[in-house]
Amino acid sequence: MKIKNILLFLLAAVLVAACDRIDMTSPVAQFSTQTPPRYMFKVNLDASGSFSTEEGDRLEYRWDINGDHREWETGWLGTPVVTAQVPFESSGYIGLQVRNSNGNITELYQGFYTDEHYRIQNAWTDLEIDFRRIDYNFSFSDHHRTWVWAYDNIQLPDSEQWYNFSTSSERAEYGTLMPWSVADTLDKDYHLPSKAEWQEMIDYCGGSALAGFNLQVEAEHGLQLACPGIVINDQLQEHGTSGYYWTGDEADEASAWALKISAESNEAEFVILDKSSLASVRLMIEFFQYFR
Amino acid sequence: MKKLFILLALLMGTGTLWSQEKESILFTGSYEYMPEYRMQGAGYTVSYQHNLKPWLSLEAGGGYTLASRTIERNQTVNNVTLLDLNYHHAAYSLYAAPGLKAGKGRAVSVDLFAGPVIAWQSNVFDLNRYEMPEGPAYTGSMTDIVYVNRVLEGTFFGGIAGCRVNIRTGENWSLNFGANAMGIIKAVSSVNATLGIKYSW
């Protein structure tokens, strides 16, 4: 009887010792931003490069966007892309955890540099009311590029040809809404940005899906576009909800392209407006300095 | 070799009674295999045996084991270089077990034993280790190599059962070899092949 018990115990011990092999892999986590991160701008954090070493494994993702190692700013998400506002003024870390279906987690913190090379100063022009300009500086191996944008909406003195807001604070914030023909001939140096130049600014601001937000956000290095609305048939419309900014590109003889942003949307889009519509204006210019 | 077999056969056949030992000390070295994690290693055990009856003994012992495993990978997937994974195991264990003896006092005897075990284990299992690809200029990593492991450490309980064949080599000395299985609940279990010596008095 005792031998039987001992043999049973022996069998049980062998069974415990030889139980199923345990799955011990965790996923590979990697991520980046889809566009260069800039302070207070929204970016898409993309972890789609992460993968499991097990075929058919389903991954989940969660993010420590401010990199404080305390709380996860998102829950477990089934999709690898999340939109977040960059919280670092110059540099910081963003954390990602990737979990596989066995519950194994890989954690990755990655640093991001958000330094911007810009300068804000007065733009001296022929216009009666001056505006500020922001100079973005880019250095390349053989040249230096200064990309200059008006930092304020262009203001013009009162006239029946265009629309000015009644208070000085509104004028400072919204500028003047003017027809395309006026906007296109304001200054001999600064010009209306073309559609392509606006597109470059949209790309700088994270692409069409996020530029609507990033062009408006109150970050010093951003254009901080306002939403004055538009005047059509002498009626101010969409005031406070949308902004229309002329491009230098005509759609046809009677209409031209404009950039549209909305207070409630992350997106920026191009629309065609009748040239007689009164819309906002930002001007730009750029300089190149080549090294010999 | 032939002489050795003849000597062994004589020893077994005669069933010579040697000393009437009551107590024994065993020192055993072992090869360890952990089937769950496929680690291999070695260890040793020191145990004390007290014989209550010719067919029954009580034994208690303690030991130390080390084991490891390397999983070779060295492959690149999605620009990520997957590096080798390593498992490491170290454990102290104490056990107490009643044992049944067959052939006590003869040249060759067999012990069967089974009993509880308390073990302190430290296990480190690599879950992943990979080298990150170079990112855009605006990114920086704390480290180029991402390392994830699972540490399983603490005191665990379980059981041991095994058998041992003793071959007497002198008045008080014998050689033994055997096998046992140590099942540890919620930690690393092992099967072991053992080889040792025993001193009895």
Coordinates of C-alpha atoms in Angstrom, one line a residue:
Chain A
M1 CA 0.0 0.0 0.0
K2 CA 2.8 2.4 0.9
I3 CA 4.7 1.5 -2.2
K4 CA 1.6 2.2 -4.2
N5 CA 1.2 5.7 -2.6
I6 CA 4.8 6.5 -3.2
L7 CA 4.5 5.5 -6.8
L8 CA 1.4 7.6 -7.2
F9 CA 3.3 10.6 -5.7
L10 CA 6.2 9.9 -8.0
L11 CA 3.9 9.9 -11.0
A12 CA 2.3 13.2 -9.9
A13 CA 5.6 14.8 -9.4
V14 CA 6.8 13.8 -12.9
L15 CA 3.5 15.1 -14.4
V16 CA 3.9 18.4 -12.7
A17 CA 7.6 18.6 -13.8
A18 CA 6.7 17.8 -17.4
C19 CA 3.7 20.0 -17.8
D20 CA 3.1 22.1 -20.9
R21 CA 5.8 24.3 -22.2
I22 CA 5.1 27.9 -21.4
D23 CA 4.9 30.6 -24.2
M24 CA 7.5 33.1 -23.3
T25 CA 7.7 35.7 -26.0
S26 CA 6.7 39.3 -25.8
P27 CA 6.0 41.5 -28.9
V28 CA 8.5 43.8 -30.6
A29 CA 7.5 47.4 -29.9
Q30 CA 8.6 50.2 -32.0
F31 CA 7.0 53.5 -32.8
S32 CA 7.6 57.0 -34.2
T33 CA 5.6 60.1 -35.0
Q34 CA 4.2 60.2 -38.5
T35 CA 5.5 63.8 -38.9
P36 CA 8.2 65.7 -36.9
P37 CA 6.9 66.5 -33.5
R38 CA 6.5 70.2 -32.6
Y39 CA 5.5 71.6 -29.2
M40 CA 1.7 71.8 -28.7
F41 CA 1.1 70.5 -32.2
K42 CA -1.0 67.3 -32.6
V43 CA 0.9 64.4 -34.1
N44 CA 0.0 60.8 -34.9
L45 CA 2.0 58.4 -32.9
D46 CA 2.4 55.3 -35.0
A47 CA 3.3 51.9 -33.5
S48 CA 2.3 50.0 -36.6
G49 CA 6.0 48.8 -37.0
S50 CA 5.4 46.7 -33.8
F51 CA 4.9 43.0 -34.4
S52 CA 4.6 39.7 -32.6
T53 CA 7.0 36.9 -33.1
E54 CA 3.9 34.5 -33.0
E55 CA 1.9 34.2 -36.2
G56 CA -1.7 35.5 -36.0
D57 CA -1.1 37.2 -32.6
R58 CA -3.3 40.2 -31.9
L59 CA -1.5 43.2 -30.4
E60 CA -2.9 46.0 -28.2
Y61 CA -1.2 49.3 -27.4
R62 CA -1.3 51.9 -24.7
W63 CA 0.6 55.2 -24.4
D64 CA 2.3 57.3 -21.8
I65 CA 2.2 60.5 -23.9
N66 CA 3.7 62.8 -21.3
G67 CA 6.4 60.3 -20.5
D68 CA 6.0 60.7 -16.7
H69 CA 6.0 56.9 -16.0
R70 CA 3.0 57.4 -13.8
E71 CA -0.2 57.0 -15.7
W72 CA -1.0 55.7 -19.1
E73 CA -2.8 58.4 -21.0
T74 CA -4.7 55.9 -23.1
G75 CA -6.3 52.6 -22.3
W76 CA -5.4 49.4 -24.2
L77 CA -6.2 50.2 -27.9
G78 CA -6.7 47.8 -30.7
T79 CA -5.2 50.2 -33.3
P80 CA -1.5 51.2 -33.4
V81 CA -2.0 54.9 -34.3
V82 CA -3.1 57.5 -31.8
T83 CA -3.3 61.3 -32.1
A84 CA -1.7 63.3 -29.3
Q85 CA -0.6 66.8 -28.6
V86 CA 3.1 67.1 -28.1
P87 CA 3.8 68.1 -24.5
F88 CA 7.5 68.9 -24.7
E89 CA 8.9 72.3 -25.3
S90 CA 12.3 71.1 -26.4
S91 CA 12.6 67.4 -25.8
G92 CA 11.0 64.6 -23.8
Y93 CA 10.0 60.9 -23.8
I94 CA 6.9 59.1 -25.0
G95 CA 6.2 55.6 -23.7
L96 CA 4.5 52.7 -25.4
Q97 CA 3.4 49.3 -24.1
V98 CA 2.5 46.6 -26.6
R99 CA 0.7 43.5 -25.3
N100 CA 0.2 40.2 -27.1
S101 CA -2.7 37.9 -26.7
N102 CA -0.8 35.9 -24.0
G103 CA -0.7 39.1 -21.9
N104 CA 3.1 39.5 -22.4
I105 CA 4.1 43.2 -22.6
T106 CA 7.0 45.0 -24.2
E107 CA 7.6 48.6 -23.0
L108 CA 9.5 51.2 -25.0
Y109 CA 10.2 54.8 -24.1
Q110 CA 11.6 56.9 -26.9
G111 CA 12.9 60.4 -26.9
F112 CA 11.7 63.2 -29.2
Y113 CA 13.4 66.5 -29.9
T114 CA 11.0 69.4 -30.6
D115 CA 13.4 72.3 -30.9
E116 CA 12.3 74.9 -33.5
H117 CA 14.6 77.4 -35.1
Y118 CA 12.4 80.4 -35.6
R119 CA 12.4 84.2 -34.9
I120 CA 9.6 86.6 -34.6
Q121 CA 10.1 90.2 -35.6
N122 CA 8.4 93.1 -37.3
A123 CA 8.0 92.9 -41.1
W124 CA 8.7 96.3 -42.6
T125 CA 6.5 96.7 -45.6
D126 CA 4.8 99.3 -47.7
L127 CA 1.5 98.5 -45.9
E128 CA 0.1 101.2 -43.7
I129 CA -0.5 98.8 -40.8
D130 CA 2.5 96.7 -40.0
F131 CA 2.4 93.1 -39.1
R132 CA 4.8 90.7 -37.4
R133 CA 6.6 88.0 -39.3
I134 CA 7.9 84.6 -38.2
D135 CA 11.1 83.3 -39.8
Y136 CA 11.6 79.6 -39.9
N137 CA 15.3 78.8 -40.5
F138 CA 16.5 75.6 -42.2
S139 CA 20.1 74.7 -42.7
F140 CA 21.2 72.4 -45.4
S141 CA 24.7 71.2 -46.5
D142 CA 25.0 73.8 -49.2
H143 CA 22.5 76.5 -48.4
H144 CA 20.4 78.1 -45.7
R145 CA 16.7 78.8 -46.2
T146 CA 14.6 81.4 -44.3
W147 CA 10.9 80.7 -44.7
V148 CA 9.0 83.8 -43.7
W149 CA 5.3 84.0 -42.9
A150 CA 3.2 86.8 -41.7
Y151 CA 2.6 86.2 -38.0
D152 CA -0.6 88.3 -38.0
N153 CA -3.6 88.5 -40.3
I154 CA -3.1 91.4 -42.6
Q155 CA -4.9 94.6 -41.6
L156 CA -5.9 97.4 -43.9
P157 CA -7.3 100.8 -43.1
D158 CA -11.0 101.2 -43.4
S159 CA -12.5 101.1 -46.8
E160 CA -15.7 100.1 -48.5
Q161 CA -13.7 97.6 -50.6
W162 CA -13.2 95.3 -47.7
Y163 CA -14.4 94.4 -44.2
N164 CA -12.9 95.5 -41.0
F165 CA -14.2 94.4 -37.5
S166 CA -15.5 97.1 -35.3
T167 CA -13.1 96.9 -32.3
S168 CA -9.4 97.2 -32.3
S169 CA -8.9 94.0 -30.5
E170 CA -11.0 92.1 -33.1
R171 CA -9.0 93.9 -35.9
A172 CA -5.8 92.8 -34.3
E173 CA -7.0 89.2 -33.9
Y174 CA -8.8 88.8 -37.2
G175 CA -7.3 91.3 -39.5
T176 CA -9.1 92.5 -42.5
L177 CA -11.3 90.4 -44.8
M178 CA -10.6 91.4 -48.3
P179 CA -11.3 90.3 -51.9
W180 CA -8.8 88.2 -53.8
S181 CA -7.8 91.1 -56.2
V182 CA -6.8 93.2 -53.2
A183 CA -5.0 90.4 -51.4
D184 CA -3.0 89.5 -54.5
T185 CA -1.5 93.0 -54.9
L186 CA -0.7 94.1 -51.3
D187 CA 3.0 94.3 -51.3
K188 CA 5.9 94.1 -53.8
D189 CA 8.0 91.8 -51.7
Y190 CA 5.6 89.7 -49.6
H191 CA 3.1 87.7 -51.7
L192 CA 0.0 85.6 -51.2
P193 CA 1.1 82.1 -50.5
S194 CA 0.4 79.8 -53.4
K195 CA -1.6 76.6 -52.9
A196 CA 1.7 74.7 -53.0
E197 CA 3.2 77.0 -50.4
W198 CA 0.2 76.6 -48.2
Q199 CA 0.5 72.9 -48.7
E200 CA 4.1 73.0 -47.5
M201 CA 2.9 74.8 -44.4
I202 CA 0.2 72.1 -44.0
D203 CA 2.9 69.4 -44.2
Y204 CA 5.0 71.3 -41.7
C205 CA 1.9 71.3 -39.4
G206 CA 1.5 67.5 -39.6
G207 CA -0.5 67.0 -42.8
S208 CA -4.0 67.8 -43.9
A209 CA -5.6 65.7 -41.2
L210 CA -4.0 67.6 -38.3
A211 CA -3.0 71.0 -39.8
G212 CA -6.3 72.5 -39.1
F213 CA -5.6 72.2 -35.4
N214 CA -1.9 72.9 -35.6
L215 CA -2.3 76.1 -37.7
Q216 CA -4.7 77.5 -34.9
V217 CA -3.0 76.2 -31.8
E218 CA -1.5 79.0 -29.6
A219 CA 2.1 77.9 -29.8
E220 CA 4.6 80.6 -30.4
H221 CA 6.2 78.8 -33.3
G222 CA 2.8 78.3 -35.0
L223 CA 0.9 80.6 -37.3
Q224 CA -2.0 80.8 -34.8
L225 CA -4.5 81.3 -37.6
A226 CA -7.8 82.8 -36.4
C227 CA -11.3 82.0 -37.5
P228 CA -12.8 85.4 -38.6
G229 CA -15.3 83.8 -40.9
I230 CA -16.0 85.0 -44.5
V231 CA -18.0 87.8 -46.0
I232 CA -20.2 86.8 -48.9
N233 CA -22.7 89.2 -50.4
D234 CA -21.9 91.7 -47.6
Q235 CA -22.8 89.1 -44.9
L236 CA -20.3 88.0 -42.4
Q237 CA -20.7 84.2 -42.1
E238 CA -19.1 81.5 -39.9
H239 CA -17.5 84.1 -37.6
G240 CA -15.6 82.3 -34.8
T241 CA -16.1 78.9 -36.4
S242 CA -14.1 79.0 -39.6
G243 CA -11.3 80.9 -41.3
Y244 CA -10.7 81.3 -45.0
Y245 CA -7.2 82.3 -46.2
W246 CA -6.6 83.3 -49.8
T247 CA -4.0 81.4 -51.8
G248 CA -2.3 83.1 -54.8
D249 CA -3.8 80.5 -57.1
E250 CA -6.8 81.2 -59.3
A251 CA -9.3 78.5 -60.0
D252 CA -10.7 80.4 -63.0
E253 CA -11.3 84.0 -63.9
A254 CA -14.0 84.4 -61.2
S255 CA -12.7 82.3 -58.4
A256 CA -9.6 81.4 -56.5
W257 CA -8.4 78.8 -54.1
A258 CA -8.5 79.4 -50.3
L259 CA -7.4 77.5 -47.3
K260 CA -10.2 76.6 -44.9
I261 CA -9.8 75.9 -41.3
S262 CA -12.5 75.2 -38.6
A263 CA -12.4 75.8 -34.9
E264 CA -13.9 72.3 -34.3
S265 CA -11.9 70.3 -36.8
N266 CA -8.3 69.0 -36.9
E267 CA -8.4 69.1 -40.7
A268 CA -7.3 71.8 -43.2
E269 CA -8.7 71.8 -46.7
F270 CA -8.6 73.9 -49.9
V271 CA -11.9 75.4 -51.1
I272 CA -12.7 77.5 -54.2
L273 CA -14.2 80.9 -53.4
D274 CA -15.6 83.6 -55.6
K275 CA -12.9 86.3 -55.9
S276 CA -15.4 88.8 -54.6
S277 CA -15.7 87.0 -51.3
L278 CA -13.9 88.7 -48.5
A279 CA -11.4 86.4 -46.8
S280 CA -8.4 86.6 -44.5
V281 CA -4.8 87.1 -45.7
R282 CA -1.4 85.9 -44.6
L283 CA 1.6 86.9 -46.7
M284 CA 4.9 85.2 -47.1
I285 CA 8.4 85.4 -48.6
E286 CA 11.5 83.2 -48.5
F287 CA 15.2 83.7 -48.8
F288 CA 18.0 81.4 -49.8
Q289 CA 21.6 81.8 -48.9
Y290 CA 24.0 79.4 -50.7
F291 CA 27.4 78.6 -49.4
R292 CA 30.4 78.5 -51.7
Chain B
M1 CA 35.6 -5.5 -17.5
K2 CA 34.8 -9.2 -17.2
K3 CA 36.3 -9.3 -13.7
L4 CA 34.2 -6.4 -12.7
F5 CA 31.0 -8.2 -13.8
I6 CA 32.0 -11.3 -12.0
L7 CA 32.7 -9.3 -8.8
L8 CA 29.4 -7.5 -9.1
A9 CA 27.5 -10.8 -9.6
L10 CA 29.2 -12.3 -6.6
L11 CA 28.4 -9.3 -4.5
M12 CA 24.8 -9.4 -5.5
G13 CA 24.5 -13.1 -5.3
T14 CA 25.9 -13.7 -1.9
G15 CA 23.8 -11.0 -0.3
T16 CA 26.5 -10.4 2.2
L17 CA 25.4 -8.5 5.2
W18 CA 27.6 -5.7 6.0
S19 CA 27.4 -3.2 8.8
Q20 CA 24.1 -2.7 10.5
E21 CA 24.0 1.0 9.6
K22 CA 21.4 3.2 11.2
E23 CA 22.3 6.5 9.7
S24 CA 23.8 7.7 6.4
I25 CA 25.0 10.9 4.8
L26 CA 24.7 11.3 1.0
F27 CA 26.4 13.7 -1.3
T28 CA 24.9 13.7 -4.7
G29 CA 25.6 15.5 -7.9
S30 CA 22.9 15.9 -10.5
Y31 CA 22.1 16.8 -14.1
E32 CA 18.9 18.8 -14.2
Y33 CA 16.4 19.3 -16.9
M34 CA 13.4 21.6 -16.7
P35 CA 10.9 20.5 -19.3
E36 CA 8.6 23.5 -19.1
Y37 CA 11.4 25.9 -20.0
R38 CA 13.8 23.4 -21.5
M39 CA 16.7 24.6 -19.3
Q40 CA 19.6 22.3 -18.5
G41 CA 22.0 22.5 -15.6
A42 CA 23.6 20.9 -12.7
G43 CA 23.3 20.8 -9.0
Y44 CA 24.2 19.0 -5.8
T45 CA 22.4 17.7 -2.8
V46 CA 23.5 16.8 0.7
S47 CA 21.1 14.5 2.6
Y48 CA 20.8 12.7 5.8
Q49 CA 19.1 9.3 6.1
H50 CA 17.9 7.7 9.3
N51 CA 16.9 4.1 9.1
L52 CA 13.8 3.2 11.1
K53 CA 13.3 -0.3 9.9
P54 CA 15.2 -2.5 7.4
W55 CA 12.7 -1.4 4.8
L56 CA 11.9 2.1 5.9
S57 CA 14.0 5.2 6.3
L58 CA 13.5 8.9 6.7
E59 CA 15.7 11.3 4.8
A60 CA 16.1 15.0 4.7
G61 CA 18.3 17.0 2.5
G62 CA 19.1 20.3 0.8
G63 CA 20.7 21.3 -2.4
Y64 CA 21.6 23.9 -4.9
T65 CA 21.0 23.9 -8.6
L66 CA 22.0 26.1 -11.6
A67 CA 20.5 25.9 -15.0
S68 CA 20.2 28.0 -18.2
R69 CA 19.1 28.0 -21.8
T70 CA 19.9 30.1 -24.8
I71 CA 17.4 30.5 -27.6
E72 CA 19.3 31.5 -30.8
R73 CA 17.6 34.0 -33.0
N74 CA 19.9 36.3 -34.9
Q75 CA 17.3 37.3 -37.5
T76 CA 16.1 40.6 -38.8
V77 CA 12.4 41.3 -39.1
N78 CA 11.0 44.7 -40.2
N79 CA 14.5 46.2 -39.8
V80 CA 14.6 45.0 -36.2
T81 CA 17.4 42.6 -35.3
L82 CA 16.1 39.9 -32.9
L83 CA 18.9 38.9 -30.5
D84 CA 19.3 35.7 -28.6
L85 CA 17.2 35.0 -25.5
N86 CA 18.5 33.5 -22.3
Y87 CA 16.9 31.8 -19.4
H88 CA 18.6 31.6 -16.0
H89 CA 17.7 29.5 -13.0
A90 CA 19.2 29.2 -9.6
A91 CA 17.6 27.4 -6.6
Y92 CA 18.1 26.2 -3.1
S93 CA 15.8 23.4 -2.0
L94 CA 15.1 21.5 1.2
Y95 CA 13.2 18.3 1.3
A96 CA 12.1 15.6 3.7
A97 CA 10.9 12.2 2.6
P98 CA 10.2 8.8 3.9
G99 CA 11.9 6.1 1.9
L100 CA 11.4 2.5 1.2
K101 CA 14.4 0.3 1.0
A102 CA 14.8 -3.0 -0.9
G103 CA 18.0 -5.1 -0.4
K104 CA 19.2 -3.3 2.7
G105 CA 22.5 -4.7 3.8
R106 CA 23.2 -6.3 0.5
A107 CA 25.7 -5.1 -2.1
V108 CA 23.1 -3.6 -4.2
S109 CA 20.1 -1.9 -2.7
V110 CA 17.3 0.3 -4.0
D111 CA 15.7 3.3 -2.3
L112 CA 12.3 4.8 -3.2
F113 CA 11.5 8.1 -1.7
A114 CA 8.9 10.8 -1.9
G115 CA 8.1 13.9 0.1
P116 CA 7.5 17.6 0.3
V117 CA 10.0 20.2 -0.9
I118 CA 10.4 23.9 -0.1
A119 CA 12.5 25.8 -2.6
W120 CA 13.8 29.3 -3.0
Q121 CA 14.2 29.9 -6.7
S122 CA 15.4 32.8 -8.8
N123 CA 14.5 32.6 -12.5
V124 CA 15.0 35.2 -15.2
F125 CA 13.4 34.5 -18.5
D126 CA 14.1 36.7 -21.5
L127 CA 10.9 37.5 -23.3
N128 CA 12.4 39.6 -25.9
R129 CA 15.7 41.3 -26.8
Y130 CA 16.1 43.3 -30.0
E131 CA 18.1 46.1 -31.5
M132 CA 16.1 49.1 -32.7
P133 CA 16.6 50.4 -36.2
E134 CA 17.8 53.9 -36.6
G135 CA 15.0 56.5 -36.4
P136 CA 14.5 60.0 -37.8
A137 CA 16.8 62.7 -36.5
Y138 CA 14.1 64.0 -34.1
T139 CA 14.0 60.7 -32.2
G140 CA 16.4 59.4 -29.6
S141 CA 16.3 56.2 -27.6
M142 CA 17.4 55.6 -24.1
T143 CA 19.1 52.4 -25.4
D144 CA 19.6 50.8 -28.7
I145 CA 18.6 47.4 -27.4
V146 CA 15.1 46.8 -26.0
Y147 CA 15.1 44.1 -23.3
V148 CA 12.1 42.5 -21.7
N149 CA 12.3 39.8 -19.2
R150 CA 10.2 38.0 -16.6
V151 CA 11.6 37.4 -13.1
L152 CA 10.2 34.6 -11.1
E153 CA 11.7 34.7 -7.7
G154 CA 10.7 33.6 -4.2
T155 CA 9.9 30.6 -2.0
F156 CA 7.8 27.9 -3.5
F157 CA 6.5 24.5 -2.4
G158 CA 6.3 21.2 -4.1
G159 CA 7.2 17.6 -3.9
I160 CA 10.0 15.3 -4.8
A161 CA 9.9 11.6 -5.7
G162 CA 12.7 9.4 -6.9
C163 CA 14.6 6.2 -6.7
R164 CA 18.2 5.5 -6.0
V165 CA 20.3 2.4 -6.5
N166 CA 23.1 2.0 -4.0
I167 CA 26.2 -0.1 -4.7
R168 CA 28.3 -0.9 -1.7
T169 CA 32.0 -0.2 -2.2
G170 CA 33.3 -0.6 1.3
E171 CA 32.4 -1.1 5.0
N172 CA 30.7 2.3 5.2
W173 CA 30.8 3.6 1.7
S174 CA 28.5 3.1 -1.2
L175 CA 28.0 4.7 -4.6
N176 CA 24.5 5.5 -5.8
F177 CA 22.8 6.6 -9.0
G178 CA 19.2 7.4 -9.6
A179 CA 16.6 9.7 -10.9
N180 CA 14.0 11.9 -9.4
A181 CA 11.4 14.5 -10.3
M182 CA 10.9 17.7 -8.4
G183 CA 7.5 19.3 -9.0
I184 CA 7.4 22.9 -7.8
I185 CA 4.0 24.6 -7.8
K186 CA 4.0 28.0 -9.7
A187 CA 7.7 27.8 -10.3
V188 CA 10.3 25.7 -12.2
S189 CA 10.0 22.0 -11.9
S190 CA 12.7 19.6 -12.9
V191 CA 13.7 16.0 -13.6
N192 CA 17.1 15.0 -12.4
A193 CA 19.6 12.2 -13.0
T194 CA 21.9 11.8 -10.0
L195 CA 25.2 10.2 -9.1
G196 CA 26.6 10.3 -5.6
I197 CA 28.3 8.7 -2.6
K198 CA 26.9 7.6 0.7
Y199 CA 28.6 7.1 4.0
S200 CA 26.8 5.0 6.6
W201 CA 27.4 4.2 10.2

